[in-house]
Coordinates of C-alpha atoms in Angstrom, one line a residue:
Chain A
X1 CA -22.7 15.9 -11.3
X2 CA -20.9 18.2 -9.2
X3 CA -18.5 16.0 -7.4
X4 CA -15.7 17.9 -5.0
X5 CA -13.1 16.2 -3.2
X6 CA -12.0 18.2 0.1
X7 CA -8.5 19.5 0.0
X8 CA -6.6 18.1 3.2
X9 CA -3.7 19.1 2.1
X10 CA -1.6 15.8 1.6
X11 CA -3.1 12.0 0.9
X12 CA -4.5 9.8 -2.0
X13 CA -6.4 12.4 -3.6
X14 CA -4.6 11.6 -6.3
X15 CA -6.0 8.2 -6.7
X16 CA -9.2 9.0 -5.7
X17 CA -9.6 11.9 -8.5
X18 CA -8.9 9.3 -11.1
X19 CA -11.2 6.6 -9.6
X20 CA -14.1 9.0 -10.4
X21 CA -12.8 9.9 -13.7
X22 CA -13.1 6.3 -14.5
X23 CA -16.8 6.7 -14.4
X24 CA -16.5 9.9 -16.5
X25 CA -16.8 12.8 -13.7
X26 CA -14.7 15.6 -13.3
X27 CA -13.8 15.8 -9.6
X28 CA -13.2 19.3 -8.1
X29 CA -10.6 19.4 -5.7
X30 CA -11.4 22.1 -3.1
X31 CA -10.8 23.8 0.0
X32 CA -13.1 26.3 0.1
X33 CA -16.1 26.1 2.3
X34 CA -18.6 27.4 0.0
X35 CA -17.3 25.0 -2.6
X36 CA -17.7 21.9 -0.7
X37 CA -21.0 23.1 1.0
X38 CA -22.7 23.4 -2.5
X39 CA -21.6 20.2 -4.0
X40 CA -23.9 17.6 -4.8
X41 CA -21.6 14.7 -3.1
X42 CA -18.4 15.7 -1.0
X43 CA -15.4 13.1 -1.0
X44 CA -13.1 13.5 2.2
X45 CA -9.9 11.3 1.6
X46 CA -7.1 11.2 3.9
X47 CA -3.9 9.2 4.4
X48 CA -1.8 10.2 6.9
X49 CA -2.0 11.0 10.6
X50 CA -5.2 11.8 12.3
X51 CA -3.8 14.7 14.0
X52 CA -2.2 16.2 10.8
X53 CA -5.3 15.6 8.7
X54 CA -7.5 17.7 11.4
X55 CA -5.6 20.0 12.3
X56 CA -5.6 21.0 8.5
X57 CA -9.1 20.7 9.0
X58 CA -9.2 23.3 11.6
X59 CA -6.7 25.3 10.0
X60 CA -9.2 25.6 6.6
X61 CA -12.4 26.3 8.9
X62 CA -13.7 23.1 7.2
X63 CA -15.1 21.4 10.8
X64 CA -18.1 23.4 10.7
X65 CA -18.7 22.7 7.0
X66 CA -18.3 19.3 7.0
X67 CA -20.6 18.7 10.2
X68 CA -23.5 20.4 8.3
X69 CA -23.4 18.4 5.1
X70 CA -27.0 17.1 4.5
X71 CA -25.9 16.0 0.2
X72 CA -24.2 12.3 0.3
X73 CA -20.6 12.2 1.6
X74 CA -18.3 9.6 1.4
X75 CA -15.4 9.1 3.8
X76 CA -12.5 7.4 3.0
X77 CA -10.0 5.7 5.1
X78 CA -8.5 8.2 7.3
X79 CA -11.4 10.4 6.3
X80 CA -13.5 7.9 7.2
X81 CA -12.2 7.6 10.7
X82 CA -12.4 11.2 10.7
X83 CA -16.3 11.2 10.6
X84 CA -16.0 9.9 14.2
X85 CA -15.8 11.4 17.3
X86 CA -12.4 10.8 18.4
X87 CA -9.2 9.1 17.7
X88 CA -6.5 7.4 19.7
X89 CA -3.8 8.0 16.6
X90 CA -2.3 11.5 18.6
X91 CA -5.3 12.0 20.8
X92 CA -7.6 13.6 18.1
X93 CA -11.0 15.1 18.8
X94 CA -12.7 14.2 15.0
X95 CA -15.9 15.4 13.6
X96 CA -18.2 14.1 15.7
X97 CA -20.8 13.2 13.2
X98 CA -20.8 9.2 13.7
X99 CA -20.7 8.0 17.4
X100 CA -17.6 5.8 18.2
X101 CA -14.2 6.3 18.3
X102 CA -10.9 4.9 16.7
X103 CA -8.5 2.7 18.1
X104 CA -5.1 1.4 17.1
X105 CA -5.0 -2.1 16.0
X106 CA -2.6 -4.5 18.4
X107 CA -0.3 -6.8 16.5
X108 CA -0.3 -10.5 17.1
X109 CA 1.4 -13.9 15.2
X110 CA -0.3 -13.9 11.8
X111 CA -1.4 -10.2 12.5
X112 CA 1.3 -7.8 11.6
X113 CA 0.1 -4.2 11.8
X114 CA -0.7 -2.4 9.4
X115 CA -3.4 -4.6 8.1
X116 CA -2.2 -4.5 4.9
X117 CA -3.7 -6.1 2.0
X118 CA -6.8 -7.3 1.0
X119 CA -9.4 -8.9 2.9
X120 CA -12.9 -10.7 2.3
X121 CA -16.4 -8.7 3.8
X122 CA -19.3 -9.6 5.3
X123 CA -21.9 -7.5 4.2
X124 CA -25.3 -6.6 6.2
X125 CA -25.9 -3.4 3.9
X126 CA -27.1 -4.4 0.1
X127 CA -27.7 -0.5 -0.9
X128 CA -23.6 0.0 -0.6
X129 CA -22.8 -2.2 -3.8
X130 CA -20.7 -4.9 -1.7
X131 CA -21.0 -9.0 -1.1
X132 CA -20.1 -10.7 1.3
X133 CA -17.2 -12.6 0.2
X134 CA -16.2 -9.5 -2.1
X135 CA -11.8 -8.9 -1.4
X136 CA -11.4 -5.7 -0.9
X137 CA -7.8 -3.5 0.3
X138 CA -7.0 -2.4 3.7
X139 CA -3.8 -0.6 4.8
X140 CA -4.7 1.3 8.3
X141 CA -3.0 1.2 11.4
X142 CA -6.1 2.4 13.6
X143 CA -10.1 1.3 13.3
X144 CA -13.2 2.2 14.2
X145 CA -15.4 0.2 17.0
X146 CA -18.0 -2.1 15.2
X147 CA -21.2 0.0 15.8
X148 CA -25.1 0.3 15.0
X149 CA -23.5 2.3 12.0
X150 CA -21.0 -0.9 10.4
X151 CA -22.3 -2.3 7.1
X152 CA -19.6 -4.2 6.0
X153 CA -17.0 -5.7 8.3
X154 CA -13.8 -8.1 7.9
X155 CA -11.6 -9.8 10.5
X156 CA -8.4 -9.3 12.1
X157 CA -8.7 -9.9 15.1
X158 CA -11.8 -8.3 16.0
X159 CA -14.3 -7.0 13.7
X160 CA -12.7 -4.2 11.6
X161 CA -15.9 -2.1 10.1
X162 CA -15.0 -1.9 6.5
X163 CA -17.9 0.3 5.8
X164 CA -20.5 2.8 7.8
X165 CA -23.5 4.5 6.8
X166 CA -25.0 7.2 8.9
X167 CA -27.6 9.6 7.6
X168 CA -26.1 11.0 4.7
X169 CA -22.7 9.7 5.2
X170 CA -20.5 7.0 3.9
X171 CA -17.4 5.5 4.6
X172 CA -15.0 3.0 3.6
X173 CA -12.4 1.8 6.1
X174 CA -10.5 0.4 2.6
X175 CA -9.7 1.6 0.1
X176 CA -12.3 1.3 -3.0
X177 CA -10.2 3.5 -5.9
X178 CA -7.1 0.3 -5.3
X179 CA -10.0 -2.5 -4.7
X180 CA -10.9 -3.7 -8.5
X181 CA -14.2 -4.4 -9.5
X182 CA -15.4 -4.6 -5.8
X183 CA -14.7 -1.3 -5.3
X184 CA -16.1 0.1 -8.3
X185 CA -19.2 -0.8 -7.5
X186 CA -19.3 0.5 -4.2
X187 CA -18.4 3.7 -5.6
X188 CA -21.0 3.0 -8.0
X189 CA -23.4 2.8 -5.6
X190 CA -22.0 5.8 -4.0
X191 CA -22.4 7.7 -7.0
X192 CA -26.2 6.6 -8.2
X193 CA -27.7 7.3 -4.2
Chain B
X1 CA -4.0 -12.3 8.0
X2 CA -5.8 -11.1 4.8
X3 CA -5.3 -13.0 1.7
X4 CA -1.2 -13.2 1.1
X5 CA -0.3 -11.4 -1.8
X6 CA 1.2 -11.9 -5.3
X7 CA 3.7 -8.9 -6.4
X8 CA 5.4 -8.6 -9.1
X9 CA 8.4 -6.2 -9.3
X10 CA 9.1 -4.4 -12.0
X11 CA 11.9 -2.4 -12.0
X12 CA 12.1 0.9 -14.1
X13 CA 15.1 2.7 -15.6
X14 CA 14.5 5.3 -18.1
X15 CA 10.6 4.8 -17.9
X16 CA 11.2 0.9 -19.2
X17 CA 10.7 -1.9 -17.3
X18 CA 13.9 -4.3 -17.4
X19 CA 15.7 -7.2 -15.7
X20 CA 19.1 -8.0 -14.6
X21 CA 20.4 -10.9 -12.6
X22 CA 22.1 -10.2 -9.1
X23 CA 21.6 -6.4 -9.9
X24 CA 23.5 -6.0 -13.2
X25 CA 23.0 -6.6 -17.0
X26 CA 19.7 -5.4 -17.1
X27 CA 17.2 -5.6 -20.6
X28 CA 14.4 -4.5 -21.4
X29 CA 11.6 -6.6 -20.6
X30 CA 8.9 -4.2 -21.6
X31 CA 6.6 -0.4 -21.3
X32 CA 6.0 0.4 -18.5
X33 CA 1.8 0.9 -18.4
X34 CA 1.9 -2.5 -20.5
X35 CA 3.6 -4.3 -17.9
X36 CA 1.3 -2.8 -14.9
X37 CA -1.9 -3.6 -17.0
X38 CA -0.6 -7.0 -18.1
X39 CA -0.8 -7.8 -13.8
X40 CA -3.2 -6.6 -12.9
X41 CA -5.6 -8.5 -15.2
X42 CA -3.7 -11.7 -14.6
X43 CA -4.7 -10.8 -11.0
X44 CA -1.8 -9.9 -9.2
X45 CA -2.5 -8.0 -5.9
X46 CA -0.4 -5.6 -5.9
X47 CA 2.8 -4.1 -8.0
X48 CA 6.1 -2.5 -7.0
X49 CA 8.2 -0.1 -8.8
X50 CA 11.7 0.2 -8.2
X51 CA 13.3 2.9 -10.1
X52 CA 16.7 1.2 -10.0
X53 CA 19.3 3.8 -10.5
X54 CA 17.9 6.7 -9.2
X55 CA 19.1 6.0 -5.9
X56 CA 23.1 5.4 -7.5
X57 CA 22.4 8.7 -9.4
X58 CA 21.8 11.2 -6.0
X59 CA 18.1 11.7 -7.7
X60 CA 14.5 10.6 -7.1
X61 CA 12.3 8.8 -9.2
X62 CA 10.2 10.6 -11.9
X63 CA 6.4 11.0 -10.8
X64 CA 5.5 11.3 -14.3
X65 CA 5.5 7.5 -14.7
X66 CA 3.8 7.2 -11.5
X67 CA 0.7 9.4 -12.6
X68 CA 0.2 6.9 -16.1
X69 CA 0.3 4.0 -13.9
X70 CA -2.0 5.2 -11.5
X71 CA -4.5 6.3 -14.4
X72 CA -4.9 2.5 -15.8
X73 CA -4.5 0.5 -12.3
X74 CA -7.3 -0.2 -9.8
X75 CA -5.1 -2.3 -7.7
X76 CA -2.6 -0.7 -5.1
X77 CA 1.3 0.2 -5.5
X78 CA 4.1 1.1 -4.4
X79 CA 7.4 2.8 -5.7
X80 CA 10.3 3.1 -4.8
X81 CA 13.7 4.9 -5.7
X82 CA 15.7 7.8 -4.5
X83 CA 13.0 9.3 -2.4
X84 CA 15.3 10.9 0.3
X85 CA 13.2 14.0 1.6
X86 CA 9.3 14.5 2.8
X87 CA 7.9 16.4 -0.4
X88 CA 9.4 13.3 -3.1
X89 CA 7.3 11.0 -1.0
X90 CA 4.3 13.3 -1.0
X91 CA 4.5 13.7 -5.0
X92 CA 4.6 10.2 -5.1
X93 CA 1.4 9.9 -2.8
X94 CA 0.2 12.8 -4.5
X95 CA 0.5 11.1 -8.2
X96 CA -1.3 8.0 -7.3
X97 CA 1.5 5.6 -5.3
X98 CA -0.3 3.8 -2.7
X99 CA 2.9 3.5 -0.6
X100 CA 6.5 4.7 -1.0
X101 CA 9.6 2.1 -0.3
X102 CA 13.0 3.7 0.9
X103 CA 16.0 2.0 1.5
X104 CA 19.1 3.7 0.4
X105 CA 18.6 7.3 1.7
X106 CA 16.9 5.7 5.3
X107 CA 19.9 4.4 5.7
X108 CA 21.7 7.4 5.1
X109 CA 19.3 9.5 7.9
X110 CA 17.0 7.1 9.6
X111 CA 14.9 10.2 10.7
X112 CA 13.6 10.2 7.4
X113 CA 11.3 7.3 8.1
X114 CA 9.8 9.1 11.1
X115 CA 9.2 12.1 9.1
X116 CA 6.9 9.8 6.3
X117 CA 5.5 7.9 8.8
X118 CA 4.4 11.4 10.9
X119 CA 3.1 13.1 8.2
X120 CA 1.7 9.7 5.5
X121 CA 1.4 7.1 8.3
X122 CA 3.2 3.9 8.5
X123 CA 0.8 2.1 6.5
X124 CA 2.4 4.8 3.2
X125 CA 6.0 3.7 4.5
X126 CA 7.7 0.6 2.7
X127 CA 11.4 -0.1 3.8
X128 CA 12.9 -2.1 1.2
X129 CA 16.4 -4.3 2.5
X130 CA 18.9 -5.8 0.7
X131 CA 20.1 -8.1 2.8
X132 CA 23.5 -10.3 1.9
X133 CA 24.9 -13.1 3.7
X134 CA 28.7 -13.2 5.0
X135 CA 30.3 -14.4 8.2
X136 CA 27.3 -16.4 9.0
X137 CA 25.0 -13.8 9.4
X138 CA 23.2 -11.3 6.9
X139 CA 24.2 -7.7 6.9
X140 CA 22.2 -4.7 5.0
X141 CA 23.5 -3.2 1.5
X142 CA 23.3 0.4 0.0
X143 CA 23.0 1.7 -3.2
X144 CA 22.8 -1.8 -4.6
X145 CA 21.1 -0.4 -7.9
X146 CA 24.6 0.5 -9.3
X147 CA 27.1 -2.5 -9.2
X148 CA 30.0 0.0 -8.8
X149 CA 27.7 2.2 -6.0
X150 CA 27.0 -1.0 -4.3
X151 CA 28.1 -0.6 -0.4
X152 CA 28.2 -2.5 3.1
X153 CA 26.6 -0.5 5.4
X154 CA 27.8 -2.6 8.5
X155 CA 24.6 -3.2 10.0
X156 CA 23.0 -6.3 10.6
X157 CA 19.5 -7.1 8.6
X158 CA 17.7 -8.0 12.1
X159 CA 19.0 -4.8 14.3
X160 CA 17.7 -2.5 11.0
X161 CA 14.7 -4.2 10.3
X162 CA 13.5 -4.0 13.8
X163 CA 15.0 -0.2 14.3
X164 CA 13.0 1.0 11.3
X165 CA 9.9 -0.7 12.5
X166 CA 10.0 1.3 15.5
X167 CA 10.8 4.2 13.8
X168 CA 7.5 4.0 11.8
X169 CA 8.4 1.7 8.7
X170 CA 5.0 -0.3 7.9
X171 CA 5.9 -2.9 5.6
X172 CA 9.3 -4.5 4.9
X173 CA 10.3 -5.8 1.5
X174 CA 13.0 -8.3 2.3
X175 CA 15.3 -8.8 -0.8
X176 CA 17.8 -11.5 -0.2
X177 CA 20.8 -10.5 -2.5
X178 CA 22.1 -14.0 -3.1
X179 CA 19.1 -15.3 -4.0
X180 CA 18.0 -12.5 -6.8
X181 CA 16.9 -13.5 -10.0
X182 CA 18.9 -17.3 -9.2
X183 CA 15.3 -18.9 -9.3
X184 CA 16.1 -21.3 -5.9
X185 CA 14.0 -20.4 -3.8
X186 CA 13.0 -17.8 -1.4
X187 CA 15.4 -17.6 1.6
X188 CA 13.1 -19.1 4.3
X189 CA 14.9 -19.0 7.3
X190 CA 16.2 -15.5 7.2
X191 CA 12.4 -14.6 6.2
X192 CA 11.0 -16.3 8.9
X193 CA 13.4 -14.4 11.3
X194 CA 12.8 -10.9 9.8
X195 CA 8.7 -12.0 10.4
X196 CA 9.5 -12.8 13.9
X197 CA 11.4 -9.9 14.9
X198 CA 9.2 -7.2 13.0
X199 CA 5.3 -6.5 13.9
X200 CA 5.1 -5.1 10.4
X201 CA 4.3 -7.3 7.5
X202 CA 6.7 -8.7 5.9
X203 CA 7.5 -9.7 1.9
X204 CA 9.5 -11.9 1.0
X205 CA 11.9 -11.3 -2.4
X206 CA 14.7 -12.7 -4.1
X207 CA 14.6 -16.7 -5.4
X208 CA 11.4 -17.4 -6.8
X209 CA 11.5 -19.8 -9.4
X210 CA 8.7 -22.0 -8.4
X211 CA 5.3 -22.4 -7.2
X212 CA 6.3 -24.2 -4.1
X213 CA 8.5 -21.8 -3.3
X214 CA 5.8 -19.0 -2.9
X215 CA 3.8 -21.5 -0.7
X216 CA 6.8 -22.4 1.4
X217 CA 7.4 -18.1 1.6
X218 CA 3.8 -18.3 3.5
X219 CA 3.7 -21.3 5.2
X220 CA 7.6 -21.9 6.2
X221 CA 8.4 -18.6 6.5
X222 CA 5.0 -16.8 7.7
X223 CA 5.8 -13.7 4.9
X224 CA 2.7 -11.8 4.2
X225 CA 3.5 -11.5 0.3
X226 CA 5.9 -12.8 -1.7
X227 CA 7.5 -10.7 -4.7
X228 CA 8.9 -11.6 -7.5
X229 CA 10.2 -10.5 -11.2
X230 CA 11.7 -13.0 -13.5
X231 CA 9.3 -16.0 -13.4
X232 CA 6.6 -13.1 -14.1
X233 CA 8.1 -11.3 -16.7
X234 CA 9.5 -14.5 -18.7
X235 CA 6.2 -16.2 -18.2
X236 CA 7.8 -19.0 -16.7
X237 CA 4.9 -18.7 -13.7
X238 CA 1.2 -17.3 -14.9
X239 CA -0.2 -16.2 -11.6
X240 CA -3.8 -17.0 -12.1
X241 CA -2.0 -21.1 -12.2
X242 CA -0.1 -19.9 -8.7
X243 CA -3.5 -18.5 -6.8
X244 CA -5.1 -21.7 -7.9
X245 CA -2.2 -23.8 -6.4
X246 CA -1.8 -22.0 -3.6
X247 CA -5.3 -22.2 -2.9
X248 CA -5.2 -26.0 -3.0
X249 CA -2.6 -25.7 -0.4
X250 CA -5.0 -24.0 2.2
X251 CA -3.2 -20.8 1.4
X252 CA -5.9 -17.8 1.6
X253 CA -5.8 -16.1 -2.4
X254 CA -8.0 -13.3 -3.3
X255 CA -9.8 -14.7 -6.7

């Protein structure tokens, strides 16, 4: 399988590479339009800042690409936020390709932010490999609204999507290469779709 | 909250994981990849890695041993040691760390934590503290990795902790210097007070030596993990007999 992971310039890509290698892949790690474009699944990471991550984005003339991906993509953490339309982390305009925007998480007693740590889901999706109960790891500052795309959710607060399925697209609020078995097998499932 | 964690520490010199008590006569307790793979199938939920003299030695820490524990993990990390500029932190990020602690060199330019925070976001930056107590109140230390480097840096613990946290730090790893590797207990009150006057979590370290002492770390002093080396690394604690306490306490454990 021809797996490419796009090039941000900074983040876990790191981690993520060798998540896939567990399973025996070879993970390309490109910026390249025509790269990405011809894959047959497309990884976009991201830690970091929102406005950091697409303005490198911009910079790389990836936006277009990226919007017109039709094989299965899979968002993760900041790159799954970036799959949405717009960010309140700098006042980023994102991809546009989900409906719904990010918001920064408000800390309260009990609820330091980050939400660091890991979490148990409720699952409404069974095609992504997750159940409800699974822990999986969370360390984000800012998340999506809940929305007709959320198939997995956990609590803090209000309900933090921990995954979205749209179309082709994936994504995982948390972070499945640090999430043990649990997040094997939603990359798993990622992987055999 | 989400489930409070379990860390074990394990601090690395030479690419060896070893112990000492208050800081000094460290041994080697073991290799490094050994150790990570060792806690993570006992279930820890996560693993620090202080590089212990790196800071002392005006370097940062090698990310060499960072990319082999990244290869064999599938839980998250953090290291820490010497990192003073923005490209150590990335190569850490870069070779697999989950997050990057600084203590030492933010002390030495605070800006530093802004700079990681900008460009990794918060939830990348750990500020680790050692904190001491004298004159009734607890004051923050420097360059504790070398006994002989060891410094006061004449600020309070509180007025840092809460500084940083503005500055972008998004998790603070409290060590309580009197406390390390004495086995009585984590310092509760001065925990609890650190909790209270950061919005970051907040994990506690220094005293462990039993398992009511990482239940009172959660429910005394409201820390969101509680760290630990010693009990771990002499198997005086096994942590899968800790979850299932601290799950009998009402204390939310991933399993």
């Amino acid at each position: 399988m021809d797996l490419v992971i796009v090039d941000v310039g900074c983040g876990n890509i790191g981690s993520v590479g060798i998540a896939f290698e567990r399973f025996g892949l070879s993970p390309v790690i490109s910026g390249d339009p025509e790269t990405i474009a011809a894959a047959d699944k497309v990884i976009l990471p991201g830690v970091g800042a929102a406005g950091y991550a697409m303005e490198e984005i911009v910079k790389r003339g990836l936006a277009g690409t990226l919007r017109g991906l039709t094989q299965p993509v899979l968002g993760i953490c900041l790159g799954m936020q970036m799959l949405f339309e717009h960010s309140e982390e700098e006042g980023t305009d994102c991809l546009g390709i989900i409906p719904g925007r990010v918001r920064k998480l408000s800390p309260a007693p009990g609820m330091p932010v980050p939400h660091m740590g890991w979490s148990s889901l409720q699952v409404r999706d069974d095609r992504i490999g997750l159940r409800t109960g699974d822990y999986v790891y969370f360390a984000h500052s800012f998340a999506v609204d809940a929305g007709p795309a959320t198939v997995a959710s956990a609590d803090y607060g209000r309900e933090i999507p921990a995954a979205v399925r749209a179309r082709n697209f994936l994504g995982a609020q948390f972070h499945p290469e640090r999430s043990g078995e649990a997040g094997a097998r939603f990359l798993e499932s990622f992987l055999n779709a | 909250m989400p489930a409070r964690r379990i860390i074990p520490c394990l601090d690395v010199k030479d690419g060896r994981v070893v112990k000492g008590i208050q800081f000094r006569n460290h041994r080697d307790v073991g290799d490094i990849v050994e150790s990570a793979m060792r806690y993570r199938e006992e279930g820890a939920d996560e693993l620090v890695f202080y590089d212990i003299s790196a800071s002392a030695e005006g370097r940062s820490l090698d990310p060499e041993w960072v990319r082999r524990i990244a290869r064999v993990i599938d839980i998250p990390f953090a290291v820490a040691g010497g990192v003073r500029t923005r490209d150590q932190a990335a190569a850490c990020l870069d070779s697999g760390a989950d997050k990057v602690s600084i203590n030492s060199p933010a002390l030495e330019r605070p800006a530093l934590i802004e700079e990681l925070a900008r460009d990794f976001g918060s939830q990348c930056v750990v500020l680790g503290v050692d904190s001491f107590e004298a004159d009734g109140d607890y004051w923050v230390k420097q360059y504790t990795g070398s006994p002989d480097a060891t410094r006061d840096t004449g600020r309070r613990t509180l007025d840092w902790a809460k500084e940083a946290t503005e500055r972008g730090a998004g998790e603070i790893v409290l060590n309580c210097m009197r406390r390390d590797g004495v086995r009585t207990g984590y310092d509760l009150a001065h925990t609890r007070a650190v909790v209270e006057t950061a919005s970051v979590p907040v994990i506690a370290s220094g005293g462990a030596g039993a398992l009511e002492h990482f239940r009172d770390a959660f429910v005394d002093a409201g820390a969101s993990g509680a760290l630990a080396a010693t009990v771990f690394h002499d198997r005086l604690i096994a942590i899968p007999d800790l979850k299932e306490y601290l799950g009998t306490c009402g204390i939310e454990m991933r399993r």
